[in-house]
PDB file of C-alpha atoms in Angstrom:
ATOM      1  CA  MET A   1       0.077  -0.365  -0.178  1.00 44.00           C
ATOM      2  CA  GLU A   2       2.748   2.458   1.020  1.00 45.00           C
ATOM      3  CA  ASN A   3       4.233   2.560  -2.526  1.00 48.00           C
ATOM      4  CA  LYS A   4       1.293   3.562  -4.655  1.00 77.00           C
ATOM      5  CA  LEU A   5       0.389   7.019  -2.576  1.00 85.00           C
ATOM      6  CA  SER A   6       1.792   8.326  -5.594  1.00 82.00           C
ATOM      7  CA  SER A   7      -0.463   6.177  -8.232  1.00 86.00           C
ATOM      8  CA  TYR A   8      -3.228   8.126  -6.867  1.00 87.00           C
ATOM      9  CA  HIS A   9      -3.417  10.870  -9.627  1.00 86.00           C
ATOM     10  CA  PRO A  10      -5.061  12.220 -11.145  1.00 93.00           C
ATOM     11  CA  ILE A  11      -8.264  11.896  -9.502  1.00 94.00           C
ATOM     12  CA  ILE A  12     -11.201  12.889 -11.737  1.00 95.00           C
ATOM     13  CA  THR A  13     -14.835  13.592 -10.559  1.00 96.00           C
ATOM     14  CA  ASP A  14     -18.112  15.182 -11.981  1.00 97.00           C
ATOM     15  CA  ASN A  15     -16.907  18.364 -11.697  1.00 98.00           C
ATOM     16  CA  PHE A  16     -13.089  18.987 -10.224  1.00 98.00           C
ATOM     17  CA  THR A  17      -9.718  17.361 -11.270  1.00 97.00           C
ATOM     18  CA  TRP A  18      -7.626  16.219  -8.373  1.00 97.00           C
ATOM     19  CA  GLU A  19      -4.013  16.952  -9.008  1.00 96.00           C
ATOM     20  CA  PHE A  20      -0.503  17.085  -8.111  1.00 93.00           C
ATOM     21  CA  PRO A  21       0.908  20.514  -7.177  1.00 94.00           C
ATOM     22  CA  THR A  22       3.572  20.383 -10.045  1.00 92.00           C
ATOM     23  CA  SER A  23       1.371  19.907 -12.577  1.00 93.00           C
ATOM     24  CA  TYR A  24      -0.218  23.220 -12.507  1.00 95.00           C
ATOM     25  CA  LYS A  25       1.070  26.760 -13.437  1.00 95.00           C
ATOM     26  CA  LEU A  26       3.119  28.814 -10.172  1.00 95.00           C
ATOM     27  CA  ILE A  27       1.524  31.331 -10.197  1.00 96.00           C
ATOM     28  CA  ASP A  28      -1.942  29.624 -10.285  1.00 96.00           C
ATOM     29  CA  VAL A  29      -1.044  27.916  -6.740  1.00 96.00           C
ATOM     30  CA  GLU A  30       0.721  30.794  -5.458  1.00 96.00           C
ATOM     31  CA  LYS A  31      -2.335  32.821  -6.170  1.00 96.00           C
ATOM     32  CA  PHE A  32      -4.733  30.117  -5.157  1.00 95.00           C
ATOM     33  CA  LEU A  33      -2.279  29.537  -1.686  1.00 94.00           C
ATOM     34  CA  ASN A  34      -1.868  32.841  -1.094  1.00 95.00           C
ATOM     35  CA  LEU A  35       1.948  33.060  -1.083  1.00 95.00           C
ATOM     36  CA  ASN A  36       4.985  34.432  -2.584  1.00 96.00           C
ATOM     37  CA  LYS A  37       7.079  32.685  -5.356  1.00 96.00           C
ATOM     38  CA  ASP A  38       9.221  31.443  -3.038  1.00 97.00           C
ATOM     39  CA  ALA A  39       7.321  29.634  -0.531  1.00 96.00           C
ATOM     40  CA  THR A  40       5.546  28.562  -3.722  1.00 95.00           C
ATOM     41  CA  ILE A  41       8.146  27.033  -4.705  1.00 96.00           C
ATOM     42  CA  LYS A  42       9.372  25.851  -1.789  1.00 96.00           C
ATOM     43  CA  PHE A  43       6.009  24.069  -0.561  1.00 93.00           C
ATOM     44  CA  ILE A  44       5.731  22.118  -3.931  1.00 94.00           C
ATOM     45  CA  SER A  45       9.332  20.637  -3.391  1.00 93.00           C
ATOM     46  CA  GLN A  46       8.687  19.330  -0.181  1.00 92.00           C
ATOM     47  CA  ARG A  47       5.530  17.855  -0.961  1.00 90.00           C
ATOM     48  CA  SER A  48       7.161  16.208  -4.139  1.00 89.00           C
ATOM     49  CA  LYS A  49      10.027  14.970  -1.729  1.00 88.00           C
ATOM     50  CA  THR A  50       7.233  13.800   1.188  1.00 84.00           C
ATOM     51  CA  LEU A  51       5.441  11.615  -1.966  1.00 85.00           C
ATOM     52  CA  MET A  52       8.879  10.322  -2.921  1.00 82.00           C
ATOM     53  CA  ARG A  53       9.535   8.697   0.571  1.00 81.00           C
ATOM     54  CA  LYS A  54       5.599   7.532   0.114  1.00 80.00           C
ATOM     55  CA  LYS A  55       4.251   9.455   3.664  1.00 83.00           C
ATOM     56  CA  SER A  56       2.554  12.250   1.644  1.00 92.00           C
ATOM     57  CA  ILE A  57       0.442  13.340  -0.515  1.00 94.00           C
ATOM     58  CA  THR A  58      -0.559  16.554  -1.581  1.00 94.00           C
ATOM     59  CA  TRP A  59      -3.515  17.268  -4.422  1.00 96.00           C
ATOM     60  CA  ILE A  60      -4.550  20.862  -6.045  1.00 97.00           C
ATOM     61  CA  VAL A  61      -8.357  20.616  -7.067  1.00 98.00           C
ATOM     62  CA  ALA A  62      -9.679  22.174  -9.988  1.00 98.00           C
ATOM     63  CA  LYS A  63     -12.476  22.826 -11.543  1.00 98.00           C
ATOM     64  CA  LYS A  64     -12.835  20.710 -14.867  1.00 96.00           C
ATOM     65  CA  GLU A  65     -14.326  22.944 -16.933  1.00 94.00           C
ATOM     66  CA  SER A  66     -12.362  25.801 -15.847  1.00 96.00           C
ATOM     67  CA  GLN A  67      -9.284  24.226 -14.313  1.00 95.00           C
ATOM     68  CA  VAL A  68      -9.727  27.433 -11.956  1.00 97.00           C
ATOM     69  CA  ILE A  69      -8.507  25.881  -8.435  1.00 98.00           C
ATOM     70  CA  VAL A  70     -10.646  25.695  -5.980  1.00 97.00           C
ATOM     71  CA  SER A  71      -9.421  23.067  -2.865  1.00 96.00           C
ATOM     72  CA  LEU A  72      -5.545  22.116  -1.869  1.00 96.00           C
ATOM     73  CA  ILE A  73      -5.870  18.343   0.231  1.00 96.00           C
ATOM     74  CA  ASP A  74      -2.987  17.455   1.597  1.00 95.00           C
ATOM     75  CA  LEU A  75      -2.601  14.359   3.636  1.00 95.00           C
ATOM     76  CA  THR A  76       0.422  14.013   5.679  1.00 93.00           C
ATOM     77  CA  ASN A  77       2.975  11.836   7.990  1.00 93.00           C
ATOM     78  CA  VAL A  78       0.465   8.944   6.786  1.00 93.00           C
ATOM     79  CA  ASP A  79       0.964   5.965   9.036  1.00 93.00           C
ATOM     80  CA  PHE A  80      -0.251   2.519   7.522  1.00 92.00           C
ATOM     81  CA  SER A  81       0.425   0.317  10.674  1.00 93.00           C
ATOM     82  CA  THR A  82      -1.994   3.146  12.826  1.00 94.00           C
ATOM     83  CA  LYS A  83      -4.303   3.999   9.818  1.00 93.00           C
ATOM     84  CA  SER A  84      -3.194   7.503  10.723  1.00 94.00           C
ATOM     85  CA  GLY A  85      -2.341  10.923   9.164  1.00 94.00           C
ATOM     86  CA  ASN A  86      -2.214  14.023   9.013  1.00 95.00           C
ATOM     87  CA  LEU A  87      -4.914  16.307   7.213  1.00 95.00           C
ATOM     88  CA  SER A  88      -5.443  19.799   5.775  1.00 93.00           C
ATOM     89  CA  ILE A  89      -7.754  21.249   3.909  1.00 94.00           C
ATOM     90  CA  ILE A  90      -8.784  24.363   2.148  1.00 92.00           C
ATOM     91  CA  LEU A  91     -11.396  24.967   0.188  1.00 94.00           C
ATOM     92  CA  SER A  92     -12.603  27.864  -1.434  1.00 94.00           C
ATOM     93  CA  SER A  93     -15.436  29.818  -0.655  1.00 93.00           C
ATOM     94  CA  SER A  94     -16.338  30.115  -4.383  1.00 95.00           C
ATOM     95  CA  LEU A  95     -17.646  26.737  -3.724  1.00 96.00           C
ATOM     96  CA  ASN A  96     -21.402  25.731  -3.274  1.00 95.00           C
ATOM     97  CA  TYR A  97     -22.885  23.734  -0.480  1.00 92.00           C
ATOM     98  CA  ASP A  98     -23.067  20.071  -3.206  1.00 94.00           C
ATOM     99  CA  GLU A  99     -19.409  21.091  -4.650  1.00 96.00           C
ATOM    100  CA  LYS A 100     -17.625  21.096  -1.091  1.00 94.00           C
ATOM    101  CA  ASN A 101     -19.267  18.012  -0.625  1.00 92.00           C
ATOM    102  CA  GLU A 102     -18.341  16.059  -3.870  1.00 96.00           C
ATOM    103  CA  ILE A 103     -14.747  16.640  -2.994  1.00 96.00           C
ATOM    104  CA  ILE A 104     -15.473  15.736   0.556  1.00 93.00           C
ATOM    105  CA  ASP A 105     -16.817  12.524  -0.031  1.00 93.00           C
ATOM    106  CA  ARG A 106     -14.800  11.533  -2.732  1.00 95.00           C
ATOM    107  CA  LEU A 107     -11.899  11.911   0.215  1.00 95.00           C
ATOM    108  CA  ILE A 108     -13.211  10.569   2.534  1.00 93.00           C
ATOM    109  CA  TYR A 109     -13.835   7.072   0.137  1.00 93.00           C
ATOM    110  CA  PHE A 110      -9.542   7.496  -0.765  1.00 94.00           C
ATOM    111  CA  LEU A 111      -9.149   7.598   2.772  1.00 94.00           C
ATOM    112  CA  LYS A 112     -11.288   4.827   3.916  1.00 91.00           C
ATOM    113  CA  GLU A 113     -11.823   2.526   0.852  1.00 92.00           C
ATOM    114  CA  GLN A 114      -8.469   3.064  -1.354  1.00 92.00           C
ATOM    115  CA  ILE A 115      -6.255   3.468   1.489  1.00 93.00           C
ATOM    116  CA  SER A 116      -7.754   2.536   4.830  1.00 92.00           C
ATOM    117  CA  ILE A 117      -6.833   5.626   6.740  1.00 93.00           C
ATOM    118  CA  VAL A 118      -9.444   6.545   9.322  1.00 89.00           C
ATOM    119  CA  ASN A 119      -7.944   8.170  12.180  1.00 91.00           C
ATOM    120  CA  ILE A 120      -7.077  11.700  11.083  1.00 90.00           C
ATOM    121  CA  ASN A 121      -5.722  14.559  12.834  1.00 91.00           C
ATOM    122  CA  LEU A 122      -6.876  18.194  10.466  1.00 89.00           C
ATOM    123  CA  ILE A 123      -4.807  20.444  10.892  1.00 90.00           C
ATOM    124  CA  ASN A 124      -5.409  24.167   9.517  1.00 79.00           C
ATOM    125  CA  SER A 125      -8.501  23.646   8.511  1.00 78.00           C
ATOM    126  CA  SER A 126     -11.577  24.852   8.626  1.00 78.00           C
ATOM    127  CA  GLU A 127     -15.063  24.066  11.145  1.00 80.00           C
ATOM    128  CA  GLU A 128     -16.718  23.309   7.999  1.00 81.00           C
ATOM    129  CA  SER A 129     -14.094  20.723   6.922  1.00 79.00           C
ATOM    130  CA  LYS A 130     -14.366  19.077  10.332  1.00 79.00           C
ATOM    131  CA  GLU A 131     -18.065  18.864  10.486  1.00 80.00           C
ATOM    132  CA  LEU A 132     -18.233  17.351   6.973  1.00 78.00           C
ATOM    133  CA  LEU A 133     -15.390  14.575   7.728  1.00 79.00           C
ATOM    134  CA  SER A 134     -16.022  13.927  11.134  1.00 77.00           C
ATOM    135  CA  ASN A 135     -19.368  11.304  10.552  1.00 73.00           C
ATOM    136  CA  ASN A 136     -17.067   9.425   8.640  1.00 69.00           C
ATOM    137  CA  LEU A 137     -14.146   9.233   9.803  1.00 72.00           C
ATOM    138  CA  ASN A 138     -11.956   9.904  13.555  1.00 72.00           C
ATOM    139  CA  ILE A 139     -11.018  13.347  13.777  1.00 70.00           C
ATOM    140  CA  ARG A 140      -8.778  14.768  15.988  1.00 73.00           C
ATOM    141  CA  SER A 141      -7.952  18.752  15.585  1.00 60.00           C
TER     142      SER A 141
END
């Protein structure tokens, strides 16, 4: 299982494409994350390294039609033996309730059904994200 995190891309849902940060234009990621260019490059580089070490996976989620970035999902410190990991989610305020649920539902499926991670330490995420996830996972924050 551990060596397969990097194979989970792209993930495509009805309205969104989930891809690694390296798949998007630097300027678009920079704007979404509200970071400067150097910080964005460092973030992308760090996430690429941890993916290669089989400890994390990070997706940028964009609308399929427009390719506008609307979410960042960052699963780090994955431990398959304890079925745990740290999760950070950024959901754009431009998303409506159904769009947020589409992203969260697919994330829950990935965590529970595809990689068997059910114990989540939610970090740097909104209360709304916690509420959307907490019915299906053991969430700590």
